Amino acid sequence: MTTIRDLVNHLESIAPPSYQEDYDNAGLIVGNPNTPVKGVLTCLDSTEAVLEEALETGCNVVVAHHPIVFRGLKRFTGRNYVERVVLKAIKQDVAIYAIHTNLDNMYAQGVNAKITERLGLINTRILAPKSVLKRIDVFTDLTDSLKGFLEKMNLENLRVVPHKLEITYASALERELLQAIQQHAPSANFEIWPLETPSSSIGAGMIGELPTPVTPQAFLSHLKTAMLVNTIKHTPLLNQEVGKIAVCGGAGGFLLPQAIAQGADFFVTADYKYHEFFDADGRIVIADIGHYESEQFTVQLLQEIISQKFSKFAVCCSKVNTNPVGYF
């Protein structure tokens, strides 16, 4: 029997919650972790229509990219779509799990990796790597019980000095590490600080190369076909062949300096405002393909991630188009 907790543990082994941005609310939003999984529906947004689809297909878990709840809810009166979705999910016993910026920040099996796959990019890497290593100094002697636990963890480094342990670890292990310290050395004091060591597997956006350089017009046509979009907003095309492409699913404007610095010819992203397009300044072509459009294949990505691990229940991709933006 697979429980929601088992499903969550697998998803969080792929994209640990510690790598989500501070503003985010990824994780289990509605549901009991001990409930058996009957079926999973993957989607971009957990809307009312998606919940209806889950019920119709016999799925009691919705795994969404975007969290339906970003901020705390003080009332549940059904006054807006967020409250209605939460109320309906609770009433119908459908769990909702969101895997958002933590999945954005993954190199392997991440949102941007799916985009580069669709575009056929090679030699890909993280556009803006994050510093994910931390160090904790624990002021205690190393007991046998604590030593045994630490040896089982995938720590970067453990240095023992008199009355102090100096431990370097990936931030994704912090919760487990602190629990171990509290359990095996409850009276110990400790200090934590980040280390300036960028990771090649964690960070925002990705950059890669086309197998063969093409004209700007040819790349725009390829982008339309590969990402299934009808409209692309872009800055003036430059008179040079296109070879290096930077991408960021969703709102990626904050990565423009990195894309320019690394010599990208095109920056494929979404949610650009009018005046922000001027920031290209003849150094790069910004191609805004739309938020939904840039992340739509995340639905398939989630289905693949879950199906690779579990085979005793159905994992379905939502057929509901949750894009709130229309084009005439």
GROMACS .gro file of C-alpha atoms in nm:
model
  328
    1MET     CA    1   0.000   0.000   0.000
    2THR     CA    2   0.142   0.336  -0.107
    3THR     CA    3   0.048   0.630   0.113
    4ILE     CA    4   0.054   1.001   0.039
    5ARG     CA    5   0.358   1.018   0.266
    6ASP     CA    6   0.540   0.771   0.037
    7LEU     CA    7   0.452   0.982  -0.265
    8VAL     CA    8   0.563   1.302  -0.093
    9ASN     CA    9   0.892   1.146   0.016
   10HIS     CA   10   0.967   1.048  -0.344
   11LEU     CA   11   0.882   1.391  -0.484
   12GLU     CA   12   1.091   1.560  -0.218
   13SER     CA   13   1.386   1.332  -0.293
   14ILE     CA   14   1.375   1.475  -0.647
   15ALA     CA   15   1.316   1.837  -0.541
   16PRO     CA   16   1.382   1.895  -0.169
   17PRO     CA   17   1.157   2.164  -0.015
   18SER     CA   18   1.463   2.340   0.126
   19TYR     CA   19   1.543   2.456  -0.228
   20GLN     CA   20   1.217   2.647  -0.276
   21GLU     CA   21   1.227   3.026  -0.268
   22ASP     CA   22   1.132   3.210   0.050
   23TYR     CA   23   0.800   3.335  -0.090
   24ASP     CA   24   0.687   2.991  -0.201
   25ASN     CA   25   0.448   2.741  -0.041
   26ALA     CA   26   0.544   2.406  -0.194
   27GLY     CA   27   0.450   2.086  -0.013
   28LEU     CA   28   0.138   1.903   0.101
   29ILE     CA   29  -0.131   2.173   0.115
   30VAL     CA   30  -0.439   1.957   0.172
   31GLY     CA   31  -0.454   1.594   0.282
   32ASN     CA   32  -0.357   1.332   0.539
   33PRO     CA   33  -0.010   1.184   0.478
   34ASN     CA   34  -0.131   0.842   0.597
   35THR     CA   35  -0.407   0.815   0.333
   36PRO     CA   36  -0.351   0.541   0.072
   37VAL     CA   37  -0.301   0.669  -0.284
   38LYS     CA   38  -0.571   0.555  -0.527
   39GLY     CA   39  -0.454   0.761  -0.823
   40VAL     CA   40  -0.261   1.080  -0.901
   41LEU     CA   41  -0.352   1.364  -1.136
   42THR     CA   42  -0.068   1.597  -1.236
   43CYS     CA   43  -0.137   1.956  -1.340
   44LEU     CA   44   0.001   2.305  -1.356
   45ASP     CA   45  -0.274   2.465  -1.145
   46SER     CA   46  -0.511   2.292  -0.903
   47THR     CA   47  -0.833   2.466  -1.011
   48GLU     CA   48  -1.192   2.360  -0.949
   49ALA     CA   49  -1.205   2.203  -1.295
   50VAL     CA   50  -0.894   2.000  -1.218
   51LEU     CA   51  -1.047   1.875  -0.893
   52GLU     CA   52  -1.356   1.764  -1.086
   53GLU     CA   53  -1.128   1.583  -1.330
   54ALA     CA   54  -0.952   1.409  -1.040
   55LEU     CA   55  -1.283   1.285  -0.904
   56GLU     CA   56  -1.397   1.167  -1.248
   57THR     CA   57  -1.075   0.973  -1.305
   58GLY     CA   58  -1.064   0.818  -0.957
   59CYS     CA   59  -0.760   1.014  -0.842
   60ASN     CA   60  -0.746   1.116  -0.477
   61VAL     CA   61  -0.420   1.311  -0.509
   62VAL     CA   62  -0.353   1.618  -0.723
   63VAL     CA   63   0.014   1.702  -0.777
   64ALA     CA   64   0.038   2.059  -0.907
   65HIS     CA   65   0.328   2.280  -1.002
   66HIS     CA   66   0.176   2.602  -0.866
   67PRO     CA   67   0.055   2.609  -0.502
   68ILE     CA   68  -0.314   2.689  -0.474
   69VAL     CA   69  -0.235   2.864  -0.142
   70PHE     CA   70   0.054   3.110  -0.126
   71ARG     CA   71  -0.047   3.296   0.189
   72GLY     CA   72  -0.233   3.199   0.504
   73LEU     CA   73  -0.610   3.168   0.480
   74LYS     CA   74  -0.807   3.312   0.771
   75ARG     CA   75  -1.155   3.216   0.650
   76PHE     CA   76  -1.304   2.935   0.444
   77THR     CA   77  -1.625   3.082   0.308
   78GLY     CA   78  -1.583   3.009  -0.063
   79ARG     CA   79  -1.557   3.377  -0.150
   80ASN     CA   80  -1.282   3.315  -0.411
   81TYR     CA   81  -1.147   3.029  -0.618
   82VAL     CA   82  -0.867   2.953  -0.371
   83GLU     CA   83  -1.107   2.900  -0.081
   84ARG     CA   84  -1.346   2.705  -0.303
   85VAL     CA   85  -1.072   2.467  -0.418
   86VAL     CA   86  -0.951   2.405  -0.062
   87LEU     CA   87  -1.306   2.349   0.063
   88LYS     CA   88  -1.386   2.112  -0.221
   89ALA     CA   89  -1.063   1.918  -0.177
   90ILE     CA   90  -1.127   1.869   0.195
   91LYS     CA   91  -1.492   1.776   0.141
   92GLN     CA   92  -1.411   1.525  -0.135
   93ASP     CA   93  -1.101   1.388   0.044
   94VAL     CA   94  -0.865   1.486  -0.238
   95ALA     CA   95  -0.510   1.573  -0.137
   96ILE     CA   96  -0.327   1.862  -0.306
   97TYR     CA   97   0.051   1.870  -0.325
   98ALA     CA   98   0.254   2.149  -0.489
   99ILE     CA   99   0.611   2.120  -0.615
  100HIS     CA  100   0.702   2.466  -0.735
  101THR     CA  101   1.026   2.666  -0.716
  102ASN     CA  102   1.208   2.369  -0.563
  103LEU     CA  103   1.140   2.187  -0.894
  104ASP     CA  104   1.233   2.503  -1.087
  105ASN     CA  105   1.572   2.497  -0.915
  106MET     CA  106   1.663   2.140  -1.010
  107TYR     CA  107   1.904   2.065  -1.294
  108ALA     CA  108   1.804   1.698  -1.315
  109GLN     CA  109   1.433   1.637  -1.383
  110GLY     CA  110   1.353   2.004  -1.335
  111VAL     CA  111   1.119   2.247  -1.510
  112ASN     CA  112   1.392   2.413  -1.714
  113ALA     CA  113   1.550   2.081  -1.805
  114LYS     CA  114   1.217   1.991  -1.968
  115ILE     CA  115   1.227   2.314  -2.171
  116THR     CA  116   1.584   2.250  -2.290
  117GLU     CA  117   1.479   1.897  -2.382
  118ARG     CA  118   1.191   2.031  -2.590
  119LEU     CA  119   1.426   2.277  -2.763
  120GLY     CA  120   1.688   2.010  -2.825
  121LEU     CA  121   1.965   2.200  -2.646
  122ILE     CA  122   2.299   2.035  -2.570
  123ASN     CA  123   2.578   2.112  -2.322
  124THR     CA  124   2.323   2.246  -2.075
  125ARG     CA  125   2.401   2.388  -1.734
  126ILE     CA  126   2.239   2.594  -1.459
  127LEU     CA  127   2.222   2.963  -1.553
  128ALA     CA  128   2.243   3.100  -1.197
  129PRO     CA  129   2.381   2.832  -0.960
  130LYS     CA  130   2.286   2.857  -0.594
  131SER     CA  131   2.516   2.825  -0.296
  132VAL     CA  132   2.356   2.529  -0.123
  133LEU     CA  133   2.628   2.412   0.117
  134LYS     CA  134   2.617   2.510   0.482
  135ARG     CA  135   2.837   2.458   0.785
  136ILE     CA  136   2.720   2.390   1.138
  137ASP     CA  137   2.944   2.402   1.443
  138VAL     CA  138   2.800   2.186   1.720
  139PHE     CA  139   2.953   2.254   2.060
  140THR     CA  140   2.960   1.905   2.206
  141ASP     CA  141   3.173   1.593   2.213
  142LEU     CA  142   3.101   1.324   1.955
  143THR     CA  143   2.901   1.047   2.119
  144ASP     CA  144   2.880   0.698   1.972
  145SER     CA  145   2.508   0.735   1.898
  146LEU     CA  146   2.555   1.068   1.717
  147LYS     CA  147   2.859   0.937   1.530
  148GLY     CA  148   2.662   0.638   1.408
  149PHE     CA  149   2.383   0.859   1.276
  150LEU     CA  150   2.614   1.108   1.107
  151GLU     CA  151   2.804   0.830   0.931
  152LYS     CA  152   2.479   0.728   0.760
  153MET     CA  153   2.420   1.077   0.623
  154ASN     CA  154   2.566   1.199   0.297
  155LEU     CA  155   2.768   1.480   0.458
  156GLU     CA  156   3.025   1.684   0.269
  157ASN     CA  157   3.270   1.691   0.558
  158LEU     CA  158   3.284   1.614   0.930
  159ARG     CA  159   3.570   1.747   1.139
  160VAL     CA  160   3.600   1.664   1.509
  161VAL     CA  161   3.791   1.894   1.742
  162PRO     CA  162   3.782   1.905   2.125
  163HIS     CA  163   3.428   1.982   2.238
  164LYS     CA  164   3.314   2.079   1.887
  165LEU     CA  165   3.194   1.919   1.563
  166GLU     CA  166   3.239   2.107   1.236
  167ILE     CA  167   2.996   1.967   0.979
  168THR     CA  168   2.959   2.074   0.614
  169TYR     CA  169   2.634   1.960   0.451
  170ALA     CA  170   2.389   2.023   0.169
  171SER     CA  171   2.107   2.247   0.289
  172ALA     CA  172   1.851   1.982   0.188
  173LEU     CA  173   1.980   1.772   0.481
  174GLU     CA  174   1.938   2.046   0.741
  175ARG     CA  175   1.609   1.929   0.891
  176GLU     CA  176   1.733   1.572   0.930
  177LEU     CA  177   2.065   1.688   1.070
  178LEU     CA  178   1.909   1.919   1.330
  179GLN     CA  179   1.671   1.643   1.440
  180ALA     CA  180   1.969   1.412   1.490
  181ILE     CA  181   2.153   1.671   1.697
  182GLN     CA  182   1.846   1.737   1.913
  183GLN     CA  183   1.798   1.364   1.965
  184HIS     CA  184   2.159   1.261   2.033
  185ALA     CA  185   2.299   1.582   2.185
  186PRO     CA  186   1.996   1.772   2.321
  187SER     CA  187   2.197   2.011   2.537
  188ALA     CA  188   2.442   2.113   2.263
  189ASN     CA  189   2.455   2.466   2.126
  190PHE     CA  190   2.526   2.524   1.758
  191GLU     CA  191   2.588   2.790   1.493
  192ILE     CA  192   2.496   2.770   1.122
  193TRP     CA  193   2.607   2.976   0.823
  194PRO     CA  194   2.599   2.934   0.443
  195LEU     CA  195   2.912   2.862   0.243
  196GLU     CA  196   2.979   3.043  -0.085
  197THR     CA  197   3.010   2.728  -0.292
  198PRO     CA  198   2.780   2.731  -0.598
  199SER     CA  199   2.624   2.400  -0.696
  200SER     CA  200   2.622   2.273  -1.054
  201SER     CA  201   2.291   2.094  -0.995
  202ILE     CA  202   2.086   2.355  -0.807
  203GLY     CA  203   1.986   2.701  -0.926
  204ALA     CA  204   1.766   2.919  -1.145
  205GLY     CA  205   1.728   2.891  -1.521
  206MET     CA  206   1.939   2.694  -1.766
  207ILE     CA  207   2.157   2.769  -2.065
  208GLY     CA  208   2.262   2.545  -2.351
  209GLU     CA  209   2.342   2.530  -2.719
  210LEU     CA  210   2.162   2.438  -3.037
  211PRO     CA  211   2.330   2.146  -3.218
  212THR     CA  212   2.367   2.373  -3.521
  213PRO     CA  213   2.344   2.756  -3.523
  214VAL     CA  214   2.042   2.897  -3.708
  215THR     CA  215   1.905   3.235  -3.808
  216PRO     CA  216   1.695   3.428  -3.554
  217GLN     CA  217   1.385   3.372  -3.769
  218ALA     CA  218   1.451   2.999  -3.787
  219PHE     CA  219   1.490   2.978  -3.411
  220LEU     CA  220   1.163   3.161  -3.351
  221SER     CA  221   0.987   2.911  -3.579
  222HIS     CA  222   1.153   2.624  -3.394
  223LEU     CA  223   1.053   2.778  -3.060
  224LYS     CA  224   0.690   2.802  -3.169
  225THR     CA  225   0.681   2.439  -3.281
  226ALA     CA  226   0.873   2.294  -2.989
  227MET     CA  227   0.682   2.481  -2.718
  228LEU     CA  228   0.340   2.467  -2.890
  229VAL     CA  229   0.288   2.844  -2.890
  230ASN     CA  230   0.112   3.062  -3.145
  231THR     CA  231   0.244   3.399  -3.030
  232ILE     CA  232   0.588   3.512  -2.913
  233LYS     CA  233   0.662   3.862  -2.787
  234HIS     CA  234   1.025   3.945  -2.855
  235THR     CA  235   1.275   4.228  -2.873
  236PRO     CA  236   1.438   4.330  -3.204
  237LEU     CA  237   1.620   4.045  -3.376
  238LEU     CA  238   1.996   4.075  -3.405
  239ASN     CA  239   2.192   4.019  -3.726
  240GLN     CA  240   2.379   3.712  -3.610
  241GLU     CA  241   2.334   3.337  -3.602
  242VAL     CA  242   2.167   3.194  -3.294
  243GLY     CA  243   2.358   2.924  -3.109
  244LYS     CA  244   2.336   2.973  -2.733
  245ILE     CA  245   1.995   2.981  -2.560
  246ALA     CA  246   1.906   3.072  -2.201
  247VAL     CA  247   1.569   2.961  -2.062
  248CYS     CA  248   1.361   3.007  -1.749
  249GLY     CA  249   1.010   2.873  -1.707
  250GLY     CA  250   0.766   3.128  -1.570
  251ALA     CA  251   0.874   3.479  -1.474
  252GLY     CA  252   1.249   3.481  -1.541
  253GLY     CA  253   1.330   3.846  -1.597
  254PHE     CA  254   1.557   3.852  -1.292
  255LEU     CA  255   1.798   3.624  -1.484
  256LEU     CA  256   1.854   3.858  -1.780
  257PRO     CA  257   2.196   3.983  -1.651
  258GLN     CA  258   2.320   3.623  -1.621
  259ALA     CA  259   2.191   3.534  -1.968
  260ILE     CA  260   2.374   3.833  -2.119
  261ALA     CA  261   2.693   3.772  -1.920
  262GLN     CA  262   2.709   3.412  -2.041
  263GLY     CA  263   2.670   3.511  -2.405
  264ALA     CA  264   2.320   3.384  -2.474
  265ASP     CA  265   2.176   3.490  -2.810
  266PHE     CA  266   1.815   3.436  -2.695
  267PHE     CA  267   1.651   3.438  -2.353
  268VAL     CA  268   1.329   3.234  -2.352
  269THR     CA  269   1.104   3.310  -2.056
  270ALA     CA  270   0.773   3.479  -1.967
  271ASP     CA  271   0.591   3.760  -1.785
  272TYR     CA  272   0.794   4.050  -1.924
  273LYS     CA  273   0.651   4.400  -1.878
  274TYR     CA  274   0.667   4.662  -2.152
  275HIS     CA  275   0.956   4.868  -2.016
  276GLU     CA  276   1.153   4.559  -1.921
  277PHE     CA  277   1.193   4.464  -2.288
  278PHE     CA  278   1.420   4.767  -2.329
  279ASP     CA  279   1.671   4.597  -2.100
  280ALA     CA  280   1.776   4.370  -2.387
  281ASP     CA  281   1.954   4.682  -2.520
  282GLY     CA  282   2.074   4.517  -2.841
  283ARG     CA  283   2.279   4.257  -2.650
  284ILE     CA  284   2.032   3.968  -2.656
  285VAL     CA  285   1.685   3.877  -2.785
  286ILE     CA  286   1.420   3.834  -2.516
  287ALA     CA  287   1.146   3.591  -2.622
  288ASP     CA  288   0.838   3.597  -2.397
  289ILE     CA  289   0.631   3.288  -2.476
  290GLY     CA  290   0.382   3.319  -2.188
  291HIS     CA  291   0.385   3.180  -1.834
  292TYR     CA  292   0.153   2.885  -1.895
  293GLU     CA  293   0.315   2.807  -2.226
  294SER     CA  294   0.665   2.798  -2.078
  295GLU     CA  295   0.566   2.557  -1.801
  296GLN     CA  296   0.295   2.346  -1.965
  297PHE     CA  297   0.523   2.044  -2.010
  298THR     CA  298   0.581   2.030  -1.635
  299VAL     CA  299   0.256   1.833  -1.623
  300GLN     CA  300   0.422   1.554  -1.824
  301LEU     CA  301   0.741   1.588  -1.622
  302LEU     CA  302   0.554   1.523  -1.297
  303GLN     CA  303   0.378   1.223  -1.450
  304GLU     CA  304   0.715   1.081  -1.552
  305ILE     CA  305   0.874   1.142  -1.211
  306ILE     CA  306   0.592   0.964  -1.027
  307SER     CA  307   0.550   0.677  -1.276
  308GLN     CA  308   0.920   0.593  -1.259
  309LYS     CA  309   0.878   0.509  -0.890
  310PHE     CA  310   0.522   0.380  -0.851
  311SER     CA  311   0.331   0.131  -1.064
  312LYS     CA  312   0.041   0.022  -0.841
  313PHE     CA  313  -0.180   0.322  -0.916
  314ALA     CA  314  -0.260   0.534  -1.221
  315VAL     CA  315  -0.078   0.862  -1.279
  316CYS     CA  316  -0.269   1.083  -1.522
  317CYS     CA  317  -0.184   1.414  -1.685
  318SER     CA  318  -0.463   1.668  -1.652
  319LYS     CA  319  -0.639   1.751  -1.976
  320VAL     CA  320  -0.772   2.079  -1.837
  321ASN     CA  321  -0.616   2.390  -1.986
  322THR     CA  322  -0.575   2.611  -1.680
  323ASN     CA  323  -0.422   2.904  -1.867
  324PRO     CA  324  -0.607   3.217  -1.746
  325VAL     CA  325  -0.478   3.416  -2.045
  326GLY     CA  326  -0.659   3.401  -2.379
  327TYR     CA  327  -0.552   3.522  -2.723
  328PHE     CA  328  -0.788   3.648  -2.994
   0.00000   0.00000   0.00000
